[in-house]
mmCIF file of C-alpha atoms in Angstrom:
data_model
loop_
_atom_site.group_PDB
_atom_site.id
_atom_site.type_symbol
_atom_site.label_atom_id
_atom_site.label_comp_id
_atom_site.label_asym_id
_atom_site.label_seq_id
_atom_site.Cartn_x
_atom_site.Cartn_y
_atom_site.Cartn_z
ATOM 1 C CA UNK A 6 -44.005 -66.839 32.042
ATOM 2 C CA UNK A 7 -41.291 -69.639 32.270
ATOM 3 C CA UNK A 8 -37.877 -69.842 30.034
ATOM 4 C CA UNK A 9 -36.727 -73.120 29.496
ATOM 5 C CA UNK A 10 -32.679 -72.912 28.239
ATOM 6 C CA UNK A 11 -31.609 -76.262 26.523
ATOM 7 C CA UNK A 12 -27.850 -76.442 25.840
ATOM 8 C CA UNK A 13 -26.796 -79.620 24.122
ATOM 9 C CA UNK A 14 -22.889 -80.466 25.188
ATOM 10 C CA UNK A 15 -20.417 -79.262 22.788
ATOM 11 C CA UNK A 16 -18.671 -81.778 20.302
ATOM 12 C CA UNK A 17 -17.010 -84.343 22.233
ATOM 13 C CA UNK A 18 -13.609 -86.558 21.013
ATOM 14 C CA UNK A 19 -14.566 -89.516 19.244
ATOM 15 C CA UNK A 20 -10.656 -90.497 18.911
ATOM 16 C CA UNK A 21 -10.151 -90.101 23.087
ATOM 17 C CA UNK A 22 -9.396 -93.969 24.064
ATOM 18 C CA UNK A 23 -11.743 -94.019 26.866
ATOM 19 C CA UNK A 24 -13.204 -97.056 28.174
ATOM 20 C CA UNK A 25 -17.257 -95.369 28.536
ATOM 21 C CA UNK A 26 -19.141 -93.169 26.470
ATOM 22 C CA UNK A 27 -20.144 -91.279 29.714
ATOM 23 C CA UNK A 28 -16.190 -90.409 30.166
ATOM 24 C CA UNK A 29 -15.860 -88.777 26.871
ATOM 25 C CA UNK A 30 -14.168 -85.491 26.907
ATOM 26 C CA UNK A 31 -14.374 -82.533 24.420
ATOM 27 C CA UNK A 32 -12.196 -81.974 21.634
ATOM 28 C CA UNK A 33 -10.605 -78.511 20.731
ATOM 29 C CA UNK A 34 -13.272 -77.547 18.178
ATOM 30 C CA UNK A 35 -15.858 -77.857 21.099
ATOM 31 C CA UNK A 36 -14.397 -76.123 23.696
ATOM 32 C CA UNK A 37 -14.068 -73.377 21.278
ATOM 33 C CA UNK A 38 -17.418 -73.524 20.556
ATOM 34 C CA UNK A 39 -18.631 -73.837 24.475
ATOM 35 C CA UNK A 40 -16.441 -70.420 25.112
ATOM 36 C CA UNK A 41 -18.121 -68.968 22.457
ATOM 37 C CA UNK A 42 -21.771 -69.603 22.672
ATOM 38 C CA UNK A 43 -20.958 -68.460 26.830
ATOM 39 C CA UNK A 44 -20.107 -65.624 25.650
ATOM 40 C CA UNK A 45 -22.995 -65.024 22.997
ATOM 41 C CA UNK A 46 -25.279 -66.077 26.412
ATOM 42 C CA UNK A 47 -23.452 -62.908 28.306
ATOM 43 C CA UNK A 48 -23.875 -60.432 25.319
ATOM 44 C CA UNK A 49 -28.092 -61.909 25.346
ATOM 45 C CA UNK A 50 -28.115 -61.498 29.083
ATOM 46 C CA UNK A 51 -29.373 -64.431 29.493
ATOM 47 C CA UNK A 52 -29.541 -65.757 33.750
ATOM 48 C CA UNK A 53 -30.770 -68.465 35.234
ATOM 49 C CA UNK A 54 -32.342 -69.155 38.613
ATOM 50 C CA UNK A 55 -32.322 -73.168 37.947
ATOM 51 C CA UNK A 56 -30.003 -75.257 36.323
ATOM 52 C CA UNK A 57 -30.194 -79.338 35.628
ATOM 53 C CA UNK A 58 -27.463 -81.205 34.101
ATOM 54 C CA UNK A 59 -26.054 -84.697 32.871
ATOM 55 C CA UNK A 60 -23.611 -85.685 35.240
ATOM 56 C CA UNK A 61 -21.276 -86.876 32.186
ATOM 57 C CA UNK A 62 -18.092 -85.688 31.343
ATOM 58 C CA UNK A 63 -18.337 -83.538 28.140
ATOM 59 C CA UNK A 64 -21.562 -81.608 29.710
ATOM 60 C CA UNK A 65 -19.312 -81.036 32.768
ATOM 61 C CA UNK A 66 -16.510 -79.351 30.209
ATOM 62 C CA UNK A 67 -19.196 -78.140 28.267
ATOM 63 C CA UNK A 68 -20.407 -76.020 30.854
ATOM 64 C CA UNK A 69 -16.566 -75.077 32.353
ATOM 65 C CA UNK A 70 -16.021 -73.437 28.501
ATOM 66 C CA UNK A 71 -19.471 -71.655 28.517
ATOM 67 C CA UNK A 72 -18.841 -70.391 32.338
ATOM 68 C CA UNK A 73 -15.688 -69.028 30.622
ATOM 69 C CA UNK A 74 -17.239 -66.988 28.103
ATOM 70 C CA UNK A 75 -20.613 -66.014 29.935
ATOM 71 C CA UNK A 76 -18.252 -65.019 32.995
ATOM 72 C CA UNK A 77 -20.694 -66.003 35.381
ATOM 73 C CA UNK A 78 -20.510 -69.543 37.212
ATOM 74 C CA UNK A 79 -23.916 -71.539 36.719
ATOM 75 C CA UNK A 80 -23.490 -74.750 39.322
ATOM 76 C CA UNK A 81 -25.992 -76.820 38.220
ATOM 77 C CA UNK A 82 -28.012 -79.889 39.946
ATOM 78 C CA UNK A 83 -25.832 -83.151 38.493
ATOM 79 C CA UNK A 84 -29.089 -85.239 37.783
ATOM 80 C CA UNK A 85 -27.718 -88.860 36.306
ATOM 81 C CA UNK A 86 -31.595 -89.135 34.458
ATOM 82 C CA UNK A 87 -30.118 -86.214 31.889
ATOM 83 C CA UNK A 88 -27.524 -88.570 30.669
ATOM 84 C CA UNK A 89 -29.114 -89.729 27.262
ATOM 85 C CA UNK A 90 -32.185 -89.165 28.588
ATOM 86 C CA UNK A 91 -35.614 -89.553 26.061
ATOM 87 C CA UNK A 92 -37.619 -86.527 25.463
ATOM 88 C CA UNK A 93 -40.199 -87.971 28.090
ATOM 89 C CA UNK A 94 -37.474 -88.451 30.722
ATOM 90 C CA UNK A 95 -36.630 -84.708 30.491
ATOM 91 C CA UNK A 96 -39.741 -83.825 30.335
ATOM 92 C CA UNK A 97 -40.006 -85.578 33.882
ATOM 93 C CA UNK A 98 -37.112 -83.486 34.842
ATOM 94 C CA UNK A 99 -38.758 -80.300 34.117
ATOM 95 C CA UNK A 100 -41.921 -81.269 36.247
ATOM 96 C CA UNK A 101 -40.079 -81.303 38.899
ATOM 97 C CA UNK A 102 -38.605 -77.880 38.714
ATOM 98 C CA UNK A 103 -38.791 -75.663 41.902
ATOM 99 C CA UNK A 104 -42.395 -73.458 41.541
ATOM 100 C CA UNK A 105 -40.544 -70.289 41.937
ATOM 101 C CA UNK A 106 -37.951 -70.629 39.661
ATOM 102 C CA UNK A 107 -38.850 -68.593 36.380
ATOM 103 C CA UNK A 108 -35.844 -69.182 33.968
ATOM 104 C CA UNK A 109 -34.427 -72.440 34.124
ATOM 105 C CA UNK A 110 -31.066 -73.981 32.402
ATOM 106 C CA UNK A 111 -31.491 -78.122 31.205
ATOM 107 C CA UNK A 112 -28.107 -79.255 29.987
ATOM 108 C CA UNK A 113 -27.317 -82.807 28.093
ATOM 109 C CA UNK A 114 -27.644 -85.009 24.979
ATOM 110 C CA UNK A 115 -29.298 -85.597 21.960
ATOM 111 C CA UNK A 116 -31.738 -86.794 20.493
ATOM 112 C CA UNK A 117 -33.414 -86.094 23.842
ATOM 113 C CA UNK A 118 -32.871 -82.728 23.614
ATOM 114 C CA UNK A 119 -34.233 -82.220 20.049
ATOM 115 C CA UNK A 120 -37.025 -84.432 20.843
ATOM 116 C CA UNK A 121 -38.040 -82.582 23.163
ATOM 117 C CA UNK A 122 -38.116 -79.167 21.596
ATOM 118 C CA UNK A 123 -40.299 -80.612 18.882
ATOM 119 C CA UNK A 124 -42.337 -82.628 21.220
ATOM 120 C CA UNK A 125 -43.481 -78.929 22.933
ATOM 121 C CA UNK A 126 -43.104 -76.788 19.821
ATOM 122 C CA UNK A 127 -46.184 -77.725 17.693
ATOM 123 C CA UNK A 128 -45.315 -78.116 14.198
ATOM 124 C CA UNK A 129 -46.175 -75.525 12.157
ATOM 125 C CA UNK A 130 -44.706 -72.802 9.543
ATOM 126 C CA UNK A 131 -41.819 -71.475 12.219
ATOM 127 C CA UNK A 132 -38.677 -71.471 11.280
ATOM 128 C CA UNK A 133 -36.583 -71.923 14.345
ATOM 129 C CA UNK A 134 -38.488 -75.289 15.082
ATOM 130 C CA UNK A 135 -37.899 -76.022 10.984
ATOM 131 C CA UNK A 136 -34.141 -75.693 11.646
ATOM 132 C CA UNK A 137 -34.231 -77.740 14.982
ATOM 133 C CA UNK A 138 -35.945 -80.434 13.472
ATOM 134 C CA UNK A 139 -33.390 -80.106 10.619
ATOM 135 C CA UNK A 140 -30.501 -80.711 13.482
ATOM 136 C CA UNK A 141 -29.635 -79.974 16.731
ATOM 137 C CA UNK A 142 -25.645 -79.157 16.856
ATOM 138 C CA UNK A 143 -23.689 -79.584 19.339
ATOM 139 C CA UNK A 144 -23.077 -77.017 21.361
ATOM 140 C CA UNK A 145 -26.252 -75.070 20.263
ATOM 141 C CA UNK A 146 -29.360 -73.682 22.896
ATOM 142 C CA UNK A 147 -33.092 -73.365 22.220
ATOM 143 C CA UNK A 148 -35.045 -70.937 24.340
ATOM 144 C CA UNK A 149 -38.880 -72.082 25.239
ATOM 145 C CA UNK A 150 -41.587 -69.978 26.949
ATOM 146 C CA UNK A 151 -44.007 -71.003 28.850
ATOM 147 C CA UNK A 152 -47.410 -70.252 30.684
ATOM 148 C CA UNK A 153 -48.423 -71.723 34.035
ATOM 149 C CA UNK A 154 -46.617 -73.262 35.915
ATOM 150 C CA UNK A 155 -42.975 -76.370 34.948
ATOM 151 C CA UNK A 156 -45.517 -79.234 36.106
ATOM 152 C CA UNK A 157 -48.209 -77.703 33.501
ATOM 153 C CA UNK A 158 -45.552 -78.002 30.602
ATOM 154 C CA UNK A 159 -46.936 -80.620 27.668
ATOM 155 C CA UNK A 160 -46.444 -81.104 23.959
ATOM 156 C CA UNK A 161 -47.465 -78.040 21.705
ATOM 157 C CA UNK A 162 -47.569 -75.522 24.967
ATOM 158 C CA UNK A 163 -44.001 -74.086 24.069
ATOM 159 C CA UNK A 164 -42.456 -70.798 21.597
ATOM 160 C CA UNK A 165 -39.023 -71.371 20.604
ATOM 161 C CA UNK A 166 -38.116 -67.620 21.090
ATOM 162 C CA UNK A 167 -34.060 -68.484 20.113
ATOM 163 C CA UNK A 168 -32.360 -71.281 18.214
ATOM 164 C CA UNK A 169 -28.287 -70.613 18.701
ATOM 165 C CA UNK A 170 -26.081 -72.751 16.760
ATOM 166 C CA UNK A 171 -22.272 -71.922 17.500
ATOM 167 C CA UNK A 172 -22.052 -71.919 13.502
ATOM 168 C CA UNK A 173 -24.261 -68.688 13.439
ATOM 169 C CA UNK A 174 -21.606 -67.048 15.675
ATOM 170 C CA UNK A 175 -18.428 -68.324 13.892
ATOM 171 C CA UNK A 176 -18.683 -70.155 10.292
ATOM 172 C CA UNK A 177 -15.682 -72.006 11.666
ATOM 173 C CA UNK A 178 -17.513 -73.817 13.582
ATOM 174 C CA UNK A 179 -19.974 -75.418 11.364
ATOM 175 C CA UNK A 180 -19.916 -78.719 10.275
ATOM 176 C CA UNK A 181 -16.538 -80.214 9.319
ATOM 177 C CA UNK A 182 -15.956 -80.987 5.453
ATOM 178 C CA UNK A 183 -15.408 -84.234 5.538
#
């Protein structure tokens, strides 16, 4: 059975005066976030023998606060298609995992990301998928298993076994009330 870990990025800083989107950092309430769902990952035992990842600069921080928490370093593949990818790009990237690898770690952007959990969740009465469709935070992971094999992966073939939102860990860190 495959495990297919999707981390979106944790909140990034609107306010930072930087010239791309792709150069946005994280803000304070995101790195707090990142450290925390690392070290929610640690406490789940969660390991990974892949991992894929937007080359852009608030995934790259993103994963530097969850390394911090999970205490384990993750290095994964930079792969530039993750970068607001579409569900069907990712699911491209996934294809093209390594055969051997059983529990792999896809980190980047939304919607992609959400797309693509409910593109290979079918819809149906399960609550996880009910509160991805609802919204993917930032900073949150979904857990899919699989059968077969990454290039057999196709809509409806996946269970959402987790849905972590950092707010589940630390009210604090729910939406803002704005």
């Amino acid at each position: 059975m495959k495990t297919l870990t999707l981390l979106r990025h944790a909140k990034s800083g609107w306010d930072d005066p930087v010239a791309r989107d792709f150069d946005r950092p994280l803000n304070a309430k995101g790195k707090r976030a990142a450290a925390m769902v690392g070290r929610h990952m640690r406490s789940l035992g969660l390991a990974f023998d892949h991992a894929i990842a937007s080359p852009a600069v608030r995934v790259s921080e993103t994963l530097e606060q969850i390394e911090s928490g999970y205490g384990r370093t993750i290095a994964p593949n930079l792969d530039r298609r993750v970068y607001l990818a579409s569900a069907a790009t990712l699911l491209d990237v996934v294809h093209g995992f390594p055969a051997e690898s059983e529990s792999a770690l896809l980190v980047g952007h939304n919607p992609g990301l959400e797309d693509l959990v409910l593109m290979l969740v079918a819809d149906g009465a399960d609550p996880l998928r009910d509160a991805v469709e609802d919204k993917y935070p930032t900073a949150s992971i979904a857990e899919l298993q699989f059968e077969g094999d990454w290039g057999d992966v196709a809509t409806g073939t996946a269970r959402l076994t987790r849905f972590i939102r950092p707010r589940d860990l630390d009210p604090t860190l729910g939406p803002d009330a704005d």
